[in-house]
Short mmCIF file of C-alpha atoms and ligand atoms in Angstrom, two decimals:
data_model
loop_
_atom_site.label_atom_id
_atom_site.label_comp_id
_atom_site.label_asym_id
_atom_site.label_seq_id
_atom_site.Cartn_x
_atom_site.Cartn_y
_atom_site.Cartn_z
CA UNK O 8 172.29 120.57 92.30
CA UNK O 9 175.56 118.84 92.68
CA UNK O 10 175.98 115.74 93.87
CA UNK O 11 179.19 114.48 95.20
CA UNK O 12 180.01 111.09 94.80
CA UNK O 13 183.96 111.30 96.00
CA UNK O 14 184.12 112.21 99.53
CA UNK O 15 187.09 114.64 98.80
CA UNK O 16 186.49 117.53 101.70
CA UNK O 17 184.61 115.96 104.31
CA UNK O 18 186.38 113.70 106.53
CA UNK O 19 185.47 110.30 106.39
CA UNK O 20 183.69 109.79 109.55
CA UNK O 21 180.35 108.16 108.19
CA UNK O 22 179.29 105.18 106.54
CA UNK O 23 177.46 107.16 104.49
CA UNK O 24 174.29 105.48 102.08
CA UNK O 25 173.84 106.43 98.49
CA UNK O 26 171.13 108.42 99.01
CA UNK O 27 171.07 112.24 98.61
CA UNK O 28 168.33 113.54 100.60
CA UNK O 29 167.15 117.48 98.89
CA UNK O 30 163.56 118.19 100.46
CA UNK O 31 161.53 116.98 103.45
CA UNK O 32 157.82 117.30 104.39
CA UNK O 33 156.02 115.39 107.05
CA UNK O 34 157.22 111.58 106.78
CA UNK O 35 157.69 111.76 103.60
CA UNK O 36 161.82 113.17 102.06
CA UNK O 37 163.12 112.98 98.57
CA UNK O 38 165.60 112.57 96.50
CA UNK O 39 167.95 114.24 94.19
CA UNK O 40 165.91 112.36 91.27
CA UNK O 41 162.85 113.37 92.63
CA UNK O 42 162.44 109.96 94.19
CA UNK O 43 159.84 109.79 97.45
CA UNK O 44 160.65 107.50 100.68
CA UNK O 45 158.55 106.68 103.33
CA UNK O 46 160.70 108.15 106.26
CA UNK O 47 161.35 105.99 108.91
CA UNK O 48 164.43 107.26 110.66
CA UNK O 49 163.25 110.96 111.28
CA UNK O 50 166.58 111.93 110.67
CA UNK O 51 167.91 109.26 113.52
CA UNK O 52 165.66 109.80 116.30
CA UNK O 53 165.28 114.09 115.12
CA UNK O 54 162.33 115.32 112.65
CA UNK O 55 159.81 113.90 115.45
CA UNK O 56 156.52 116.27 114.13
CA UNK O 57 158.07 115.00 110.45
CA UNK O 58 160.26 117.42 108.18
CA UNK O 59 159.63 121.43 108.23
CA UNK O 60 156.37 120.86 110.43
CA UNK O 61 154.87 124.03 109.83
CA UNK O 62 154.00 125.28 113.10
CA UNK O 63 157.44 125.23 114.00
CA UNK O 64 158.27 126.50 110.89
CA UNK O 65 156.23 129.57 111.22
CA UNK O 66 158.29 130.46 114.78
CA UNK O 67 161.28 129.78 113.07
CA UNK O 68 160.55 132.16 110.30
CA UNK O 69 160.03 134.91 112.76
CA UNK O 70 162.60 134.59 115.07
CA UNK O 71 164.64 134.40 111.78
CA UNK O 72 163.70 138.03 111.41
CA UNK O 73 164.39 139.20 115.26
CA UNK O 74 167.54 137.57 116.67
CA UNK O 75 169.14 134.59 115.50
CA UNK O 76 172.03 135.08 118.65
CA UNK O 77 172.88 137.20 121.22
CA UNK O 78 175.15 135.12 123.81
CA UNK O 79 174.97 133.43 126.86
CA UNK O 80 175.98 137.05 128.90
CA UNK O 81 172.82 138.75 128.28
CA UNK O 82 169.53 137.84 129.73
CA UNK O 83 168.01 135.51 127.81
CA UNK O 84 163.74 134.89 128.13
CA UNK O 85 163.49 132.16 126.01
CA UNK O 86 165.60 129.88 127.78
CA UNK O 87 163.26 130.66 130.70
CA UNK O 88 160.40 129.84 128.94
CA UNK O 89 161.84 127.02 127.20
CA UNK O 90 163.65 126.24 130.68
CA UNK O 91 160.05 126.39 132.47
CA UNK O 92 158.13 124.50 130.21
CA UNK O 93 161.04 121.66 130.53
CA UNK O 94 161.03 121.54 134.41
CA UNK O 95 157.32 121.40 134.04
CA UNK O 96 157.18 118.42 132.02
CA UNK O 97 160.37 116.58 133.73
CA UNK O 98 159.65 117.37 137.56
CA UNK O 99 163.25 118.24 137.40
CA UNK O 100 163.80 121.88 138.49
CA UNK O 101 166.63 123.73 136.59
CA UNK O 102 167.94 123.04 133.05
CA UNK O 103 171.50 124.06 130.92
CA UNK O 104 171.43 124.26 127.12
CA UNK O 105 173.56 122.96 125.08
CA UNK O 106 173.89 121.59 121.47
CA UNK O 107 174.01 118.09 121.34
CA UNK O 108 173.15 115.10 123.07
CA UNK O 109 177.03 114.50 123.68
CA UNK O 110 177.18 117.95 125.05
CA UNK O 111 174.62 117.18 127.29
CA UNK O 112 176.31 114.05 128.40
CA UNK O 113 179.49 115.76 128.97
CA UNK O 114 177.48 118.09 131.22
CA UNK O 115 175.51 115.63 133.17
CA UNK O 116 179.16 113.89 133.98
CA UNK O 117 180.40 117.59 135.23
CA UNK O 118 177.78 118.44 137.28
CA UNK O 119 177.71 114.69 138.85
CA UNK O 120 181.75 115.25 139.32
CA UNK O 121 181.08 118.39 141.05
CA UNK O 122 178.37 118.19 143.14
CA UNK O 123 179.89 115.05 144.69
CA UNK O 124 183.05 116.47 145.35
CA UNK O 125 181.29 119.80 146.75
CA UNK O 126 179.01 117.83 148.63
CA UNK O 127 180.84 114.69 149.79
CA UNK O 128 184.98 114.68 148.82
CA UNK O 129 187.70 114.85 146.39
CA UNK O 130 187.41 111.43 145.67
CA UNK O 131 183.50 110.83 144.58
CA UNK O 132 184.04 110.66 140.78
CA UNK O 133 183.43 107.46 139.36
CA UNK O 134 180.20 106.96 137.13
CA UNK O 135 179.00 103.41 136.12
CA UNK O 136 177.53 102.71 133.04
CA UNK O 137 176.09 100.11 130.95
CA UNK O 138 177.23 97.53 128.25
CA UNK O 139 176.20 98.49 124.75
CA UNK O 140 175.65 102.12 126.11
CA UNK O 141 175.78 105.18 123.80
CA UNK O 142 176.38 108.31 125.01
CA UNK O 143 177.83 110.24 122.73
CA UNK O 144 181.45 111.07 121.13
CA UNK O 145 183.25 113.52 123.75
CA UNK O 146 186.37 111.99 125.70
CA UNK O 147 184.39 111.37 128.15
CA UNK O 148 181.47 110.71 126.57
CA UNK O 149 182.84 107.92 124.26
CA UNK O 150 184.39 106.66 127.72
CA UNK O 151 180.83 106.50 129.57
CA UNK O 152 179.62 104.21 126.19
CA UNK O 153 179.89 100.77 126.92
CA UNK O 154 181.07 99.83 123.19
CA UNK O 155 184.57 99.20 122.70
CA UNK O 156 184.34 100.40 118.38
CA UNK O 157 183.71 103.63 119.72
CA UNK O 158 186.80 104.12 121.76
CA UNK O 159 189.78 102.40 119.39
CA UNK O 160 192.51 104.57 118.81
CA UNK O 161 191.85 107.61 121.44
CA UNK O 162 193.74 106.26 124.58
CA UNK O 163 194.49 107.57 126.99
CA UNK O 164 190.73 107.62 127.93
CA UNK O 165 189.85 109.90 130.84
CA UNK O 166 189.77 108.19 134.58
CA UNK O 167 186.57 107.92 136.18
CA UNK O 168 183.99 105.25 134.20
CA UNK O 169 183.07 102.39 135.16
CA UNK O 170 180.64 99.54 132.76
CA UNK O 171 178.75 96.47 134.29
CA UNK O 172 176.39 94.47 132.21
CA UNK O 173 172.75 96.05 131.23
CA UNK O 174 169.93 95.46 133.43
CA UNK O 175 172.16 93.89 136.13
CA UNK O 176 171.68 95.06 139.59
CA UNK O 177 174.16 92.97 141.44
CA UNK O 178 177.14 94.08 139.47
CA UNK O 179 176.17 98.02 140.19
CA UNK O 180 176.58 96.64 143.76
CA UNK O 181 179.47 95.15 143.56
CA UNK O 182 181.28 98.20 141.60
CA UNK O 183 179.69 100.66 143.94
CA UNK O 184 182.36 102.29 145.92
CA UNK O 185 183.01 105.03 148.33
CA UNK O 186 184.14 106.86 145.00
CA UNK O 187 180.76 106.22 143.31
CA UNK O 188 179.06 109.40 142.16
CA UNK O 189 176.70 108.33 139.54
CA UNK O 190 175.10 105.91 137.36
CA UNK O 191 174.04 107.00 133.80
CA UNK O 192 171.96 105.15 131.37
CA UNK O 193 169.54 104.88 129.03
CA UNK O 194 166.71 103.11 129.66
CA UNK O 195 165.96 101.61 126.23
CA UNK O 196 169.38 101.42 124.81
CA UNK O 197 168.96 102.61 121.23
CA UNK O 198 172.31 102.51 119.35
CA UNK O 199 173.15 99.27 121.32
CA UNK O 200 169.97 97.72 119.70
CA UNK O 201 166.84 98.91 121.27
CA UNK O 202 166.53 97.35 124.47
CA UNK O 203 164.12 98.45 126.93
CA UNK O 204 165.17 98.19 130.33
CA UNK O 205 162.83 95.86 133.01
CA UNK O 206 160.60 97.08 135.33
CA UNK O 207 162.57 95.09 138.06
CA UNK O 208 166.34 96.32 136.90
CA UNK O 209 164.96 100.17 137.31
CA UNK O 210 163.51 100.10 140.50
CA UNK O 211 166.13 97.97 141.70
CA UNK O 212 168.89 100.44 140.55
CA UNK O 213 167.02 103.56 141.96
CA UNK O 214 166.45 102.17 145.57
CA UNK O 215 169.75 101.32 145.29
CA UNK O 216 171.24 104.81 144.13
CA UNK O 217 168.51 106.41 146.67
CA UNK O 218 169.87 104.38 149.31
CA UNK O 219 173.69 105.49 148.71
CA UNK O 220 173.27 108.97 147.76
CA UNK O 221 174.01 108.00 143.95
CA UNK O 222 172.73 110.04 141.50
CA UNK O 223 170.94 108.23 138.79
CA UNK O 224 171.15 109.85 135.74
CA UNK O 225 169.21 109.51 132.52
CA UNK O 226 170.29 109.48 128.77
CA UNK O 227 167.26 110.52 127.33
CA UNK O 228 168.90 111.73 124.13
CA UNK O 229 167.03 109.52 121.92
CA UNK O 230 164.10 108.20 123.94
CA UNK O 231 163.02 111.82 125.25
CA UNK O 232 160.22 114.10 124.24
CA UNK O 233 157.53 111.88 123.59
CA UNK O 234 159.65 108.82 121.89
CA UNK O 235 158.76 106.00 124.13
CA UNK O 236 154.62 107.60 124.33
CA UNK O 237 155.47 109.96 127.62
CA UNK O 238 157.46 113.03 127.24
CA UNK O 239 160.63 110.92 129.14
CA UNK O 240 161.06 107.67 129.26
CA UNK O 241 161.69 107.44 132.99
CA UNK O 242 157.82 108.01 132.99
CA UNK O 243 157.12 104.60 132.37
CA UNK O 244 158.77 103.25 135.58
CA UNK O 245 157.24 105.44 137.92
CA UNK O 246 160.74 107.25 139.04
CA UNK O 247 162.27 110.85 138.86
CA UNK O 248 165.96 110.93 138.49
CA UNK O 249 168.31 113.17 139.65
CA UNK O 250 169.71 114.64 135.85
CA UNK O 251 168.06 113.88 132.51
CA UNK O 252 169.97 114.60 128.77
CA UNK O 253 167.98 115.60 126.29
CA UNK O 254 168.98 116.62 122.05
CA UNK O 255 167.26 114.68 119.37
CA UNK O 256 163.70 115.36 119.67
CA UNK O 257 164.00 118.67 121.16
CA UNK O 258 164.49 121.25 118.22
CA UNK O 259 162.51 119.08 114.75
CA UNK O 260 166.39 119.33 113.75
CA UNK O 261 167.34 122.56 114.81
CA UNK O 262 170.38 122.07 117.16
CA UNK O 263 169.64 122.07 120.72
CA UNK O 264 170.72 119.67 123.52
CA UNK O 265 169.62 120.01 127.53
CA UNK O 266 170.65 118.74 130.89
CA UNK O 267 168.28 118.98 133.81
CA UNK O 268 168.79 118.16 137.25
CA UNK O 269 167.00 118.60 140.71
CA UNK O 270 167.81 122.13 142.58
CA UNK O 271 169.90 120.78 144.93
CA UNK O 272 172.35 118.88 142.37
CA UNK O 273 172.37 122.22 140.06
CA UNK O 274 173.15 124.33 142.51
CA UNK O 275 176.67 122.49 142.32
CA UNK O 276 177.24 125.23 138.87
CA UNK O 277 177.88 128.56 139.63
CA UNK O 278 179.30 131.03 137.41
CA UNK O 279 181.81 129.95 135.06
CA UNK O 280 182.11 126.52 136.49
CA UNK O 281 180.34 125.11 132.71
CA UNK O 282 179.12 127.20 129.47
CA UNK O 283 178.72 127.17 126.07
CA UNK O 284 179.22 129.64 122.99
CA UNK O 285 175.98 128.74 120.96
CA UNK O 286 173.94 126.74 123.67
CA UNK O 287 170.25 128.02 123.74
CA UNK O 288 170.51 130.72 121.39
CA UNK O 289 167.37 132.42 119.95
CA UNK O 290 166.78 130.30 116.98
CA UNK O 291 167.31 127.38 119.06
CA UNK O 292 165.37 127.90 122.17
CA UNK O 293 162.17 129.25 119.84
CA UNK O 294 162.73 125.68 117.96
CA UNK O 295 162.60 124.06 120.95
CA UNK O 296 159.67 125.64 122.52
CA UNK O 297 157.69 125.39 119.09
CA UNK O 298 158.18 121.66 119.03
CA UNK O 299 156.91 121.25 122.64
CA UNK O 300 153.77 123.48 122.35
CA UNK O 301 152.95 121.62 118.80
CA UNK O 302 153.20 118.08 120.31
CA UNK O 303 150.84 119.33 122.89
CA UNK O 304 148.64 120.63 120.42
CA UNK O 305 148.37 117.84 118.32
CA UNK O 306 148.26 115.13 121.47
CA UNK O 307 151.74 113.32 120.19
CA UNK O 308 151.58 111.10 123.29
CA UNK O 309 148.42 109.52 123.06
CA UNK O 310 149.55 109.08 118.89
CA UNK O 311 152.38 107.45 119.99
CA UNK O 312 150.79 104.91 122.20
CA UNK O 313 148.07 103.94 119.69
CA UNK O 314 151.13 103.89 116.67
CA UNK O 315 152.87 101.86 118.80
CA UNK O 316 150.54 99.43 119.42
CA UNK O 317 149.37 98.96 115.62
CA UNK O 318 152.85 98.68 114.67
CA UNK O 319 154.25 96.34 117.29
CA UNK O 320 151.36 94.04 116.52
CA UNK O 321 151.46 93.90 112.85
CA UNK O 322 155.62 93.25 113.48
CA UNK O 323 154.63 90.48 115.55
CA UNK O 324 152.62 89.22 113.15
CA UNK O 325 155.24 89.64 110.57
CA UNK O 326 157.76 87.47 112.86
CA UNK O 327 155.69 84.68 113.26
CA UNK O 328 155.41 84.55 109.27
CA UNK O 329 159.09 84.90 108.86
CA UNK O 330 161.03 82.67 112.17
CA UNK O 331 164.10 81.63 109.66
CA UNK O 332 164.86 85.74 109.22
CA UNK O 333 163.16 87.26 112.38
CA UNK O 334 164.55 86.56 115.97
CA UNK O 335 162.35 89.37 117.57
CA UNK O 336 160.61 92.00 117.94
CA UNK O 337 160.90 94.91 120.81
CA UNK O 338 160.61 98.34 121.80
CA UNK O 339 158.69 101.21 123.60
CA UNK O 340 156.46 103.82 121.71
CA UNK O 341 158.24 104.30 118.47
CA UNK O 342 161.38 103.37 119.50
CA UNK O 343 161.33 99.71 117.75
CA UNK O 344 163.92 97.03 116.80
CA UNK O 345 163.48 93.94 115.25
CA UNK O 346 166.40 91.43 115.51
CA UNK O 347 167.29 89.55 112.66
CA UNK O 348 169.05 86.16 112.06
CA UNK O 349 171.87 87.51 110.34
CA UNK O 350 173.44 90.94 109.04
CA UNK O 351 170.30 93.77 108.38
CA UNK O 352 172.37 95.77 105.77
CA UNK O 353 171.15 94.20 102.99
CA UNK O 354 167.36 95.03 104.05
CA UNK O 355 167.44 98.40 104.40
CA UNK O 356 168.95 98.85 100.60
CA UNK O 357 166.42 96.80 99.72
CA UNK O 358 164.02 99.34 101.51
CA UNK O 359 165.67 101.56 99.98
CA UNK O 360 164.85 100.87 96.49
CA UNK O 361 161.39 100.51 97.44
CA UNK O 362 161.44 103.78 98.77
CA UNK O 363 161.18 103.46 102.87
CA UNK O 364 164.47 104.48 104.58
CA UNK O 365 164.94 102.15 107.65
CA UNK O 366 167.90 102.21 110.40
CA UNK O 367 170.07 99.75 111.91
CA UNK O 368 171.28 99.45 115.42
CA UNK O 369 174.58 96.67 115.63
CA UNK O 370 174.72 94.60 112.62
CA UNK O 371 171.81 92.68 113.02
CA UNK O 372 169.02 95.04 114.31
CA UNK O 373 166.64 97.03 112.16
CA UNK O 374 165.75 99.94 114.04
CA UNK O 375 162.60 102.09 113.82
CA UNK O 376 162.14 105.61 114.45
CA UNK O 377 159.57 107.19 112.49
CA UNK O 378 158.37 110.54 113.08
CA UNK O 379 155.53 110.32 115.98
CA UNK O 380 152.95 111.69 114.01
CA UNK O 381 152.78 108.72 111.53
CA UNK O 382 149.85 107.14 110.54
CA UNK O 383 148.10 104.28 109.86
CA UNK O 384 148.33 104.24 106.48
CA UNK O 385 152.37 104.89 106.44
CA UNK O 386 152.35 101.73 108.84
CA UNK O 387 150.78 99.20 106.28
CA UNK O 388 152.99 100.79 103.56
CA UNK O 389 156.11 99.88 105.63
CA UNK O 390 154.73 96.86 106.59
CA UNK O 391 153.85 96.02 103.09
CA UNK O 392 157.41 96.70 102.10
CA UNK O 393 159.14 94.78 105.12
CA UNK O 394 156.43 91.38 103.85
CA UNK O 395 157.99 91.71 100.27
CA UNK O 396 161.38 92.15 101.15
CA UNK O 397 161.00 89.32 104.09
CA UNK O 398 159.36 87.65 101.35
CA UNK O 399 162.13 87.52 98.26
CA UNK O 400 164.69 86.49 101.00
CA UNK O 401 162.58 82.99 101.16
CA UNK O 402 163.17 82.46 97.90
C1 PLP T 29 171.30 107.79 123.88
C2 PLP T 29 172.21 108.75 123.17
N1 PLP T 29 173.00 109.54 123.89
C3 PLP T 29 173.82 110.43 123.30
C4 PLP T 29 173.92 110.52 121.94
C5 PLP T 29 174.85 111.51 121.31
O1 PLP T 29 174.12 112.55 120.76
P1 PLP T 29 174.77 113.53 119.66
O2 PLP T 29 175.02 112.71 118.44
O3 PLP T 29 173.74 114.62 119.46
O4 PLP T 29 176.02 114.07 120.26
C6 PLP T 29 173.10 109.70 121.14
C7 PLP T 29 173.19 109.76 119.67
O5 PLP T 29 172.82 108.89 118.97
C8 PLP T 29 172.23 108.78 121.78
O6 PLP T 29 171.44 107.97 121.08
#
């Protein structure tokens, strides 16, 4: 195969590694040279069940054979099913499929827009969001993001956003206005550097958006379907927002992004008020609905947990042998960061040529997201790798 080492046709949008990735199975991807890594980034947050899992693979293959696309005009029982299986798991009631987790970001915002103006007035649009936020690369998505790199060079930046520090109650307060419509976050901020948001901060916020019809809305783009060790991370502090966004996990890499919200808030779309060319199509929907039933199946959640644990534990470990390199370690289910003392670029080449891809969040956080069915064994091999590179950088 050819490899390309002069960007000449693609635009130069990514800081792209020197690594050509050619074939994937479970954790494990490979090379152009036939060289094997240890997978730890499923793909950023994507190949959850691991590359190609097979049941999904199998659904794929058939649907291949059936209908790849027939548009968002004709009736379409997948996305019920898919749509069903969603609400079920969510206790949200109504979902809209889209492509990407920006996509679904850009829809959340809509609906939020729209059913406070059809509710309430002309003037409820404002969202508030978080510092070292991600949501995605839209106008208005980029403008929700609390990261200032993101948004250099595209002014004028749409109206309507508002950012306050993460995890800080007071200033939500004291932004709050009669033009307030929404908040939207992520509750561990993944891109920004893994931070999982405190028990106190969330129930805080949601009395708070309870108590002045707010809707609180949830960027679960990268910490949803079974991520953090529940299916949403919201789970974990005993709340049910009003919209979720969903991508990543949701397809094993097939294309698919979601945005669920209560009945009442939905019911703000009608008709031609949002929609999509490719959102939900055949192959999609079927990848989507594979990838729940299989995590079911195979009891991903309870993996998680018990992964988690056994990782975050032999991290800890790790950062009490290195202090001079390691600040800390943190995350939720297999979501994991571990903040350095300086820049983390130089690690993950090194893990790189000892064949375990890694990712960073901000310059000096390494950022784990393996698939959730790794095991054990894959742990202590990363581990392993981690101690000798940790280890070389004493010398
Ligand atoms: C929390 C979160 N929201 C939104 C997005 C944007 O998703 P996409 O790249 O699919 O548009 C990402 C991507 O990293 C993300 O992590």
């Amino acid at each position: 195969m050819t490899v390309y080492t002069e960007k000449m046709h693609v635009m130069n949008t990514y800081a792209r590694w020197d690594v050509t990735i050619v074939k994937g199975s479970g954790t494990t991807v490979w090379d152009h040279t036939g060289k094997a890594y240890l997978d730890c980034t499923s793909g950023i947050g994507v190949t959850s069940l691991g590359h190609c899992p097979p049941a999904v693979s199998a659904k794929l293959h058939q649907q291949l054979d059936t209908l790849w696309h027939s548009s968002n005009v004709t009736q379409h029982p997948l996305q019920e099913e898919l749509g069903k299986k969603l609400t079920e798991l969510s206790g949200l009631d109504q979902v809209f499929f889209c492509n990407s987790g920006a996509e679904a970001n850009e829809a959340a915002i809509k609906l939020a827009r729209r059913y406070a103006q059809k509710t309430k007035n002309e003037d409820r649009f404002e969202i508030i969001t978080f510092e070292q936020s991600f949501h995605g690369r839209t106008l208005a998505t980029l403008t929700a993001t609390g990261q200032q790199k993101v948004k250099e060079g595209f002014n004028p930046l749409p109206a309507g956003f508002i950012t306050v520090p993460y995890g800080d109650v007071e200033a939500v307060k004291n932004v709050t206005t009669n033009q307030t419509c929404a908040v939207l976050l992520e509750l561990v901020q993944g891109e920004g550097g893994v931070h999982p948001a405190s028990m106190e901060f969330v129930t805080e916020l949601y009395a708070w958006c309870k108590s002045n019809d707010i809707l609180l809305m949830i960027d679960e783009v990268q910490t949803g379907i079974g991520r953090t060790g529940e299916w949403f991370s919201y789970q974990h502090y005993g709340i049910v927002p009003d919209v979720i966004t969903l991508a990543k996990g949701l397809g094993s890499g097939f294309p698919i992004g979601a945005m669920l919200a209560t009945e009442a808030v939905a019911a703000a779309f009608s008709p031609g008020s949002h929609g999509t060319t490719f959102g939900g199509n055949q192959l999609a929907t079927t990848a989507g609905m594979a990838t729940l039933l299989e995590m079911e199946q195979q009891n991903v959640l309870s993996h998680v947990k018990a992964m988690s644990e056994y990782l975050l534990d032999a991290l800890k470990d790790i950062a009490k042998q290195y202090p001079h390199q390691i600040k800390g370690v943190r995350g939720l289910g297999l979501m994991v960061g571990l903040e350095m003392t300086g820049e983390v670029s130089g690690y993950l080449k090194a893990a790189q040529q000892k064949g375990v891809l890694l990712l960073q969040a901000g310059p000096n956080v390494i950022r784990l997201l393996p698939a959730l069915i790794i095991q054990k064994s894959e742990i202590d091999q990363l581990v392993l790798v981690l101690k000798e590179i940790l280890q070389s950088g004493e010398k």
